[in-house]
């Protein structure tokens, strides 16, 4: 009986030990599992960090490539713009040099002829560069030739502007008396100029009566004095003949038996034109008059010669006064502005 109790006690103790061993194993297992889970969690976290870092790094590199590409394009575009601007500047610079806009060639010539450099030793009479001088001389000759040709062309095309003002009337002498501007001219003088420049079709002659429409005179005056010219209707004399303004028209009674009266003759010649001022023409004009007793005089009556022969007035060119006629461009036409004696009246 005692033996059985002892065996029962032993089995209970063994069961108890087994239970303790299981609990101990379970605890160790839990510890190990937690340890493994922690390690796995750490490894997973590191892996995620690596993936995120790789993604971020890759994205950053892509953005850097895009930024670098955009910057390269901007730099290329800026360089192209600068290059185009340089080409344009060089082209216009060449054009200005070609037309000698800044008198560069003249400055080069001056530098060649009169070199000044105190820092360089030189002979008292340095040798000339024959080739450079020859080139400059050729350029000057070509420039003078072009200028002369242009003047000749303008004289041929526009000297009629001076001719239009040379009326066949005694009042022309007053026109050359000192400086005369367009605003100083009388209405009657403008009527005389307008009459001189009428077209033949503007004049009607019937039964000994010459008639002219006022509109025709005003149209002729505007071609010479400008569109703003306001010509007032009034009677006027031309070449000692009276034109009456009557019943809305200018009329003059003519007589077929009228004889040509002895009168003063006026002589003029346009000899030069100045084109320096933009939109202006300045003509140099010689003017003299021949009296009824064949004396050649100036507009003021100063005697040039007593023995004038027909057509020989330019033989006295050195004694004939010169005048400057100024015309200003208005649209496609040139308008009379002034006439005045040339400062140096002698023509050399």
mmCIF file of C-alpha atoms in Angstrom:
data_model
loop_
_atom_site.group_PDB
_atom_site.id
_atom_site.type_symbol
_atom_site.label_atom_id
_atom_site.label_comp_id
_atom_site.label_asym_id
_atom_site.label_seq_id
_atom_site.Cartn_x
_atom_site.Cartn_y
_atom_site.Cartn_z
ATOM 1 C CA UNK A 1 0.000 0.000 0.000
ATOM 2 C CA UNK A 2 2.804 2.280 0.837
ATOM 3 C CA UNK A 3 4.583 1.353 -2.365
ATOM 4 C CA UNK A 4 1.558 2.249 -4.398
ATOM 5 C CA UNK A 5 1.281 5.583 -2.732
ATOM 6 C CA UNK A 6 4.935 6.218 -3.381
ATOM 7 C CA UNK A 7 4.567 5.415 -7.080
ATOM 8 C CA UNK A 8 1.537 7.673 -7.310
ATOM 9 C CA UNK A 9 3.516 10.459 -5.706
ATOM 10 C CA UNK A 10 6.354 9.949 -8.152
ATOM 11 C CA UNK A 11 4.025 10.136 -11.146
ATOM 12 C CA UNK A 12 2.523 13.326 -9.834
ATOM 13 C CA UNK A 13 5.945 14.828 -9.404
ATOM 14 C CA UNK A 14 6.896 13.779 -12.914
ATOM 15 C CA UNK A 15 3.730 15.292 -14.293
ATOM 16 C CA UNK A 16 4.488 18.427 -12.418
ATOM 17 C CA UNK A 17 8.060 18.486 -13.767
ATOM 18 C CA UNK A 18 6.794 17.899 -17.269
ATOM 19 C CA UNK A 19 4.387 20.776 -16.874
ATOM 20 C CA UNK A 20 7.197 23.036 -15.668
ATOM 21 C CA UNK A 21 9.399 21.927 -18.576
ATOM 22 C CA UNK A 22 6.612 22.717 -21.050
ATOM 23 C CA UNK A 23 6.066 26.106 -19.516
ATOM 24 C CA UNK A 24 9.789 26.782 -19.668
ATOM 25 C CA UNK A 25 9.930 25.633 -23.299
ATOM 26 C CA UNK A 26 6.892 27.727 -24.175
ATOM 27 C CA UNK A 27 8.487 30.765 -22.601
ATOM 28 C CA UNK A 28 11.732 30.194 -24.440
ATOM 29 C CA UNK A 29 9.803 29.648 -27.652
ATOM 30 C CA UNK A 30 7.908 32.899 -27.215
ATOM 31 C CA UNK A 31 11.161 34.697 -26.511
ATOM 32 C CA UNK A 32 12.720 33.180 -29.620
ATOM 33 C CA UNK A 33 9.656 33.976 -31.713
ATOM 34 C CA UNK A 34 9.642 37.597 -30.510
ATOM 35 C CA UNK A 35 13.353 37.770 -31.224
ATOM 36 C CA UNK A 36 12.883 36.410 -34.746
ATOM 37 C CA UNK A 37 9.882 38.698 -35.303
ATOM 38 C CA UNK A 38 11.934 41.686 -34.168
ATOM 39 C CA UNK A 39 14.795 40.682 -36.480
ATOM 40 C CA UNK A 40 12.347 40.185 -39.338
ATOM 41 C CA UNK A 41 10.723 43.539 -38.614
ATOM 42 C CA UNK A 42 14.109 45.270 -38.585
ATOM 43 C CA UNK A 43 15.161 43.549 -41.807
ATOM 44 C CA UNK A 44 11.843 44.446 -43.440
ATOM 45 C CA UNK A 45 12.170 48.060 -42.276
ATOM 46 C CA UNK A 46 15.711 48.242 -43.660
ATOM 47 C CA UNK A 47 14.563 46.749 -46.944
ATOM 48 C CA UNK A 48 11.687 49.236 -47.218
ATOM 49 C CA UNK A 49 14.095 52.080 -46.428
ATOM 50 C CA UNK A 50 16.472 50.809 -49.111
ATOM 51 C CA UNK A 51 13.637 50.590 -51.652
ATOM 52 C CA UNK A 52 12.385 54.071 -50.769
ATOM 53 C CA UNK A 53 15.908 55.491 -50.895
ATOM 54 C CA UNK A 54 16.514 53.825 -54.266
ATOM 55 C CA UNK A 55 13.229 55.186 -55.643
ATOM 56 C CA UNK A 56 13.938 58.685 -54.332
ATOM 57 C CA UNK A 57 17.496 58.582 -55.670
ATOM 58 C CA UNK A 58 16.282 57.389 -59.055
ATOM 59 C CA UNK A 59 13.606 60.102 -59.192
ATOM 60 C CA UNK A 60 16.119 62.743 -58.183
ATOM 61 C CA UNK A 61 18.488 61.650 -60.935
ATOM 62 C CA UNK A 62 15.658 61.775 -63.475
ATOM 63 C CA UNK A 63 14.699 65.275 -62.337
ATOM 64 C CA UNK A 64 18.349 66.345 -62.491
ATOM 65 C CA UNK A 65 18.577 65.033 -66.056
ATOM 66 C CA UNK A 66 15.404 66.916 -67.018
ATOM 67 C CA UNK A 67 16.658 70.113 -65.362
ATOM 68 C CA UNK A 68 20.050 69.774 -67.043
ATOM 69 C CA UNK A 69 18.327 69.205 -70.389
ATOM 70 C CA UNK A 70 16.130 72.312 -69.921
ATOM 71 C CA UNK A 71 19.129 74.403 -68.888
ATOM 72 C CA UNK A 72 21.092 73.147 -71.910
ATOM 73 C CA UNK A 73 18.196 74.123 -74.194
ATOM 74 C CA UNK A 74 17.928 77.573 -72.599
ATOM 75 C CA UNK A 75 21.681 78.124 -72.929
ATOM 76 C CA UNK A 76 21.590 76.974 -76.558
ATOM 77 C CA UNK A 77 18.652 79.288 -77.308
ATOM 78 C CA UNK A 78 20.396 82.218 -75.585
ATOM 79 C CA UNK A 79 23.595 81.554 -77.558
ATOM 80 C CA UNK A 80 21.610 81.439 -80.813
ATOM 81 C CA UNK A 81 19.894 84.765 -79.985
ATOM 82 C CA UNK A 82 23.247 86.369 -79.141
ATOM 83 C CA UNK A 83 24.738 84.999 -82.373
ATOM 84 C CA UNK A 84 21.845 86.386 -84.457
ATOM 85 C CA UNK A 85 22.156 89.796 -82.763
ATOM 86 C CA UNK A 86 25.898 89.853 -83.415
ATOM 87 C CA UNK A 87 25.320 89.016 -87.090
ATOM 88 C CA UNK A 88 22.713 91.817 -87.369
ATOM 89 C CA UNK A 89 24.992 94.323 -85.614
ATOM 90 C CA UNK A 90 27.933 93.371 -87.840
ATOM 91 C CA UNK A 91 25.766 93.663 -90.968
ATOM 92 C CA UNK A 92 24.478 97.136 -90.083
ATOM 93 C CA UNK A 93 27.957 98.164 -89.029
ATOM 94 C CA UNK A 94 29.245 97.078 -92.433
ATOM 95 C CA UNK A 95 26.434 98.970 -94.191
ATOM 96 C CA UNK A 96 27.207 102.153 -92.240
ATOM 97 C CA UNK A 97 30.900 101.772 -92.979
ATOM 98 C CA UNK A 98 30.221 101.172 -96.657
ATOM 99 C CA UNK A 99 28.287 104.432 -96.959
ATOM 100 C CA UNK A 100 30.869 106.154 -94.732
ATOM 101 C CA UNK A 101 28.100 107.194 -92.307
ATOM 102 C CA UNK A 102 30.510 108.099 -89.529
ATOM 103 C CA UNK A 103 33.179 109.516 -91.878
ATOM 104 C CA UNK A 104 35.364 106.569 -90.911
ATOM 105 C CA UNK A 105 37.236 106.641 -94.199
ATOM 106 C CA UNK A 106 37.911 110.333 -93.808
ATOM 107 C CA UNK A 107 39.268 109.682 -90.315
ATOM 108 C CA UNK A 108 41.456 106.881 -91.666
ATOM 109 C CA UNK A 109 42.803 109.255 -94.270
ATOM 110 C CA UNK A 110 43.474 111.910 -91.632
ATOM 111 C CA UNK A 111 45.240 109.356 -89.446
ATOM 112 C CA UNK A 112 47.408 108.218 -92.346
ATOM 113 C CA UNK A 113 48.333 111.758 -93.337
ATOM 114 C CA UNK A 114 48.860 113.115 -89.813
ATOM 115 C CA UNK A 115 49.821 110.254 -87.474
ATOM 116 C CA UNK A 116 50.176 111.306 -83.828
ATOM 117 C CA UNK A 117 51.740 108.960 -81.303
ATOM 118 C CA UNK A 118 54.227 110.438 -78.831
ATOM 119 C CA UNK A 119 55.145 107.011 -77.496
ATOM 120 C CA UNK A 120 56.714 105.797 -80.761
ATOM 121 C CA UNK A 121 59.992 107.070 -82.180
ATOM 122 C CA UNK A 122 59.736 108.066 -85.837
ATOM 123 C CA UNK A 123 61.515 110.048 -88.500
ATOM 124 C CA UNK A 124 60.672 113.704 -88.977
ATOM 125 C CA UNK A 125 59.230 112.860 -92.412
ATOM 126 C CA UNK A 126 57.835 109.287 -92.154
ATOM 127 C CA UNK A 127 57.390 107.406 -95.434
ATOM 128 C CA UNK A 128 53.889 107.378 -96.910
ATOM 129 C CA UNK A 129 51.966 104.218 -97.609
ATOM 130 C CA UNK A 130 51.480 104.654 -101.358
ATOM 131 C CA UNK A 131 48.955 101.851 -101.598
ATOM 132 C CA UNK A 132 46.758 103.262 -98.819
ATOM 133 C CA UNK A 133 46.926 106.779 -100.271
ATOM 134 C CA UNK A 134 46.026 105.442 -103.698
ATOM 135 C CA UNK A 135 43.016 103.572 -102.321
ATOM 136 C CA UNK A 136 41.818 106.608 -100.376
ATOM 137 C CA UNK A 137 42.272 108.837 -103.418
ATOM 138 C CA UNK A 138 40.288 106.408 -105.541
ATOM 139 C CA UNK A 139 37.501 106.331 -102.951
ATOM 140 C CA UNK A 140 37.473 110.131 -102.813
ATOM 141 C CA UNK A 141 37.371 110.386 -106.578
ATOM 142 C CA UNK A 142 34.534 107.889 -106.748
ATOM 143 C CA UNK A 143 32.675 109.736 -104.021
ATOM 144 C CA UNK A 144 33.136 113.076 -105.781
ATOM 145 C CA UNK A 145 32.046 111.519 -109.063
ATOM 146 C CA UNK A 146 28.854 110.150 -107.507
ATOM 147 C CA UNK A 147 28.144 113.486 -105.834
ATOM 148 C CA UNK A 148 28.659 115.337 -109.115
ATOM 149 C CA UNK A 149 26.416 112.923 -110.999
ATOM 150 C CA UNK A 150 23.713 113.274 -108.356
ATOM 151 C CA UNK A 151 23.898 117.077 -108.536
ATOM 152 C CA UNK A 152 23.686 117.023 -112.328
ATOM 153 C CA UNK A 153 20.666 114.740 -112.114
ATOM 154 C CA UNK A 154 18.888 116.979 -109.585
ATOM 155 C CA UNK A 155 19.700 120.106 -111.617
ATOM 156 C CA UNK A 156 18.261 118.492 -114.715
ATOM 157 C CA UNK A 157 15.117 117.261 -112.970
ATOM 158 C CA UNK A 158 14.330 120.159 -110.610
ATOM 159 C CA UNK A 159 15.800 123.410 -111.981
ATOM 160 C CA UNK A 160 12.302 124.108 -113.339
ATOM 161 C CA UNK A 161 11.374 125.052 -109.762
ATOM 162 C CA UNK A 162 13.521 128.178 -110.154
ATOM 163 C CA UNK A 163 12.272 128.811 -113.682
ATOM 164 C CA UNK A 164 8.654 128.833 -112.481
ATOM 165 C CA UNK A 165 9.324 131.974 -110.418
ATOM 166 C CA UNK A 166 10.999 134.000 -113.169
ATOM 167 C CA UNK A 167 8.034 136.102 -114.268
ATOM 168 C CA UNK A 168 8.282 138.523 -117.194
ATOM 169 C CA UNK A 169 7.389 141.532 -115.132
ATOM 170 C CA UNK A 170 9.209 144.549 -113.677
ATOM 171 C CA UNK A 171 8.319 143.401 -110.134
ATOM 172 C CA UNK A 172 10.810 140.540 -110.514
ATOM 173 C CA UNK A 173 13.613 142.957 -109.517
ATOM 174 C CA UNK A 174 11.964 143.425 -106.101
ATOM 175 C CA UNK A 175 11.829 139.650 -105.702
ATOM 176 C CA UNK A 176 15.675 139.630 -105.594
ATOM 177 C CA UNK A 177 15.941 142.590 -103.214
ATOM 178 C CA UNK A 178 17.487 141.116 -100.030
ATOM 179 C CA UNK A 179 16.023 137.984 -98.475
ATOM 180 C CA UNK A 180 12.474 137.217 -99.594
ATOM 181 C CA UNK A 181 10.454 134.440 -97.969
ATOM 182 C CA UNK A 182 7.228 132.861 -99.164
ATOM 183 C CA UNK A 183 5.221 134.638 -96.466
ATOM 184 C CA UNK A 184 6.621 138.023 -97.577
ATOM 185 C CA UNK A 185 5.286 137.728 -101.136
ATOM 186 C CA UNK A 186 2.264 139.843 -101.997
ATOM 187 C CA UNK A 187 -0.961 138.319 -103.270
ATOM 188 C CA UNK A 188 -0.497 140.175 -106.583
ATOM 189 C CA UNK A 189 2.994 138.745 -107.082
ATOM 190 C CA UNK A 190 1.636 135.239 -106.457
ATOM 191 C CA UNK A 191 -1.107 135.880 -109.034
ATOM 192 C CA UNK A 192 1.587 136.857 -111.559
ATOM 193 C CA UNK A 193 3.562 133.683 -110.831
ATOM 194 C CA UNK A 194 0.386 131.604 -111.108
ATOM 195 C CA UNK A 195 -0.457 133.228 -114.461
ATOM 196 C CA UNK A 196 3.039 132.467 -115.795
ATOM 197 C CA UNK A 197 2.565 128.785 -114.926
ATOM 198 C CA UNK A 198 -0.906 128.298 -116.394
ATOM 199 C CA UNK A 199 -1.518 125.587 -118.950
ATOM 200 C CA UNK A 200 -2.575 126.800 -122.393
ATOM 201 C CA UNK A 201 -5.856 124.959 -121.938
ATOM 202 C CA UNK A 202 -6.598 127.151 -118.870
ATOM 203 C CA UNK A 203 -6.724 130.321 -120.997
ATOM 204 C CA UNK A 204 -9.740 131.112 -123.169
ATOM 205 C CA UNK A 205 -9.474 133.709 -125.951
ATOM 206 C CA UNK A 206 -12.678 134.749 -127.687
ATOM 207 C CA UNK A 207 -13.353 137.898 -129.714
ATOM 208 C CA UNK A 208 -10.372 139.741 -128.300
ATOM 209 C CA UNK A 209 -11.163 138.855 -124.687
ATOM 210 C CA UNK A 210 -8.844 136.623 -122.662
ATOM 211 C CA UNK A 211 -10.524 134.907 -119.709
ATOM 212 C CA UNK A 212 -9.162 132.682 -116.939
ATOM 213 C CA UNK A 213 -11.055 130.747 -114.265
ATOM 214 C CA UNK A 214 -9.925 131.587 -110.682
ATOM 215 C CA UNK A 215 -9.623 127.875 -109.883
ATOM 216 C CA UNK A 216 -6.962 127.505 -112.587
ATOM 217 C CA UNK A 217 -4.840 130.289 -111.047
ATOM 218 C CA UNK A 218 -5.232 128.849 -107.540
ATOM 219 C CA UNK A 219 -4.264 125.385 -108.759
ATOM 220 C CA UNK A 220 -1.121 126.774 -110.429
ATOM 221 C CA UNK A 221 -0.221 128.740 -107.275
ATOM 222 C CA UNK A 222 -0.558 125.689 -105.002
ATOM 223 C CA UNK A 223 1.952 123.747 -107.104
ATOM 224 C CA UNK A 224 4.550 126.410 -106.323
ATOM 225 C CA UNK A 225 3.584 127.755 -102.892
ATOM 226 C CA UNK A 226 1.942 124.693 -101.315
ATOM 227 C CA UNK A 227 -1.540 123.252 -100.808
ATOM 228 C CA UNK A 228 -2.192 125.569 -97.861
ATOM 229 C CA UNK A 229 -1.776 128.641 -100.101
ATOM 230 C CA UNK A 230 -4.898 130.828 -100.089
ATOM 231 C CA UNK A 231 -4.916 133.046 -103.163
ATOM 232 C CA UNK A 232 -7.326 135.979 -102.961
ATOM 233 C CA UNK A 233 -9.183 137.046 -106.083
ATOM 234 C CA UNK A 234 -8.235 140.553 -107.198
ATOM 235 C CA UNK A 235 -7.253 142.471 -110.320
ATOM 236 C CA UNK A 236 -3.534 142.448 -111.146
ATOM 237 C CA UNK A 237 -0.989 143.599 -113.719
ATOM 238 C CA UNK A 238 1.355 141.312 -115.625
ATOM 239 C CA UNK A 239 3.962 142.660 -118.014
ATOM 240 C CA UNK A 240 2.164 146.061 -117.981
ATOM 241 C CA UNK A 241 -1.108 144.391 -119.004
ATOM 242 C CA UNK A 242 -4.171 144.605 -116.746
ATOM 243 C CA UNK A 243 -6.198 141.547 -115.725
ATOM 244 C CA UNK A 244 -9.565 142.438 -114.195
ATOM 245 C CA UNK A 245 -11.465 140.192 -111.817
ATOM 246 C CA UNK A 246 -15.020 140.553 -113.040
ATOM 247 C CA UNK A 247 -18.113 138.404 -112.675
ATOM 248 C CA UNK A 248 -16.199 135.460 -111.147
ATOM 249 C CA UNK A 249 -13.422 135.356 -113.778
ATOM 250 C CA UNK A 250 -10.176 137.077 -114.722
ATOM 251 C CA UNK A 251 -10.447 138.930 -118.037
ATOM 252 C CA UNK A 252 -8.174 141.055 -120.216
ATOM 253 C CA UNK A 253 -9.059 142.892 -123.402
ATOM 254 C CA UNK A 254 -6.484 142.208 -126.091
ATOM 255 C CA UNK A 255 -5.721 144.100 -129.240
ATOM 256 C CA UNK A 256 -4.191 142.301 -132.197
ATOM 257 C CA UNK A 257 -2.444 145.553 -133.144
ATOM 258 C CA UNK A 258 -0.585 145.626 -129.820
ATOM 259 C CA UNK A 259 3.116 146.143 -130.406
ATOM 260 C CA UNK A 260 5.880 144.633 -128.321
ATOM 261 C CA UNK A 261 7.111 147.380 -126.042
ATOM 262 C CA UNK A 262 10.747 147.908 -125.170
ATOM 263 C CA UNK A 263 11.237 146.551 -121.658
ATOM 264 C CA UNK A 264 13.795 145.226 -119.236
ATOM 265 C CA UNK A 265 15.001 141.688 -119.907
ATOM 266 C CA UNK A 266 15.737 139.337 -117.044
ATOM 267 C CA UNK A 267 18.495 136.728 -117.227
ATOM 268 C CA UNK A 268 19.037 133.810 -114.863
ATOM 269 C CA UNK A 269 20.952 130.544 -114.763
ATOM 270 C CA UNK A 270 20.880 127.752 -112.153
ATOM 271 C CA UNK A 271 24.509 126.674 -111.725
ATOM 272 C CA UNK A 272 24.574 124.476 -108.606
ATOM 273 C CA UNK A 273 22.426 122.623 -106.066
ATOM 274 C CA UNK A 274 23.138 121.791 -102.428
ATOM 275 C CA UNK A 275 21.724 118.436 -101.259
ATOM 276 C CA UNK A 276 23.173 118.402 -97.738
ATOM 277 C CA UNK A 277 19.916 119.126 -95.892
ATOM 278 C CA UNK A 278 17.324 116.350 -95.867
ATOM 279 C CA UNK A 279 14.120 117.081 -97.815
ATOM 280 C CA UNK A 280 15.496 120.413 -99.026
ATOM 281 C CA UNK A 281 16.922 121.671 -102.308
ATOM 282 C CA UNK A 282 19.123 124.757 -102.330
ATOM 283 C CA UNK A 283 19.907 126.099 -105.797
ATOM 284 C CA UNK A 284 22.629 128.628 -106.595
ATOM 285 C CA UNK A 285 21.286 130.983 -109.273
ATOM 286 C CA UNK A 286 22.951 133.794 -111.206
ATOM 287 C CA UNK A 287 20.643 136.746 -111.937
ATOM 288 C CA UNK A 288 21.076 139.961 -113.931
ATOM 289 C CA UNK A 289 18.967 142.251 -116.061
ATOM 290 C CA UNK A 290 19.375 144.133 -119.324
ATOM 291 C CA UNK A 291 17.928 147.633 -119.555
ATOM 292 C CA UNK A 292 16.253 149.078 -122.641
ATOM 293 C CA UNK A 293 19.519 150.791 -123.564
ATOM 294 C CA UNK A 294 21.463 147.490 -123.456
ATOM 295 C CA UNK A 295 23.139 147.952 -120.089
ATOM 296 C CA UNK A 296 23.776 144.826 -118.047
ATOM 297 C CA UNK A 297 23.023 145.504 -114.377
ATOM 298 C CA UNK A 298 22.288 143.687 -111.124
ATOM 299 C CA UNK A 299 18.754 143.486 -109.682
ATOM 300 C CA UNK A 300 19.554 146.600 -107.618
ATOM 301 C CA UNK A 301 20.659 148.475 -110.755
ATOM 302 C CA UNK A 302 24.426 148.280 -110.213
ATOM 303 C CA UNK A 303 26.128 148.511 -113.607
ATOM 304 C CA UNK A 304 28.029 145.449 -114.814
ATOM 305 C CA UNK A 305 28.733 146.579 -118.393
ATOM 306 C CA UNK A 306 27.459 149.258 -120.728
ATOM 307 C CA UNK A 307 28.137 147.321 -123.902
ATOM 308 C CA UNK A 308 26.040 144.201 -123.512
ATOM 309 C CA UNK A 309 25.758 141.916 -126.504
ATOM 310 C CA UNK A 310 22.928 139.420 -126.828
ATOM 311 C CA UNK A 311 23.849 136.100 -125.162
ATOM 312 C CA UNK A 312 27.165 137.310 -123.713
ATOM 313 C CA UNK A 313 26.071 137.933 -120.118
ATOM 314 C CA UNK A 314 27.920 134.880 -118.718
ATOM 315 C CA UNK A 315 31.175 136.430 -119.935
ATOM 316 C CA UNK A 316 30.773 138.670 -116.865
ATOM 317 C CA UNK A 317 30.082 135.761 -114.514
ATOM 318 C CA UNK A 318 32.543 136.996 -111.885
ATOM 319 C CA UNK A 319 30.577 140.242 -111.553
ATOM 320 C CA UNK A 320 27.073 138.748 -111.582
ATOM 321 C CA UNK A 321 25.486 138.257 -108.134
ATOM 322 C CA UNK A 322 24.465 134.758 -107.048
ATOM 323 C CA UNK A 323 21.323 133.925 -105.072
ATOM 324 C CA UNK A 324 20.227 130.915 -103.036
ATOM 325 C CA UNK A 325 16.743 129.537 -103.742
ATOM 326 C CA UNK A 326 15.427 127.157 -101.057
ATOM 327 C CA UNK A 327 12.670 124.623 -101.729
ATOM 328 C CA UNK A 328 11.293 122.219 -99.135
ATOM 329 C CA UNK A 329 9.784 118.822 -99.901
ATOM 330 C CA UNK A 330 6.052 118.480 -99.306
ATOM 331 C CA UNK A 331 4.722 115.012 -100.163
ATOM 332 C CA UNK A 332 5.930 114.468 -103.735
ATOM 333 C CA UNK A 333 6.394 118.161 -104.533
ATOM 334 C CA UNK A 334 8.948 120.843 -103.595
ATOM 335 C CA UNK A 335 7.556 124.122 -102.259
ATOM 336 C CA UNK A 336 9.270 127.517 -102.541
ATOM 337 C CA UNK A 337 10.543 128.796 -99.166
ATOM 338 C CA UNK A 338 12.929 131.703 -99.777
ATOM 339 C CA UNK A 339 15.458 133.470 -101.991
ATOM 340 C CA UNK A 340 18.432 135.417 -100.658
ATOM 341 C CA UNK A 341 21.789 136.752 -101.884
ATOM 342 C CA UNK A 342 24.647 134.273 -101.522
ATOM 343 C CA UNK A 343 27.125 135.359 -98.853
ATOM 344 C CA UNK A 344 29.996 135.105 -101.283
ATOM 345 C CA UNK A 345 28.443 136.639 -104.349
ATOM 346 C CA UNK A 346 31.517 136.107 -106.502
ATOM 347 C CA UNK A 347 31.652 132.880 -108.496
ATOM 348 C CA UNK A 348 35.179 131.530 -108.756
#
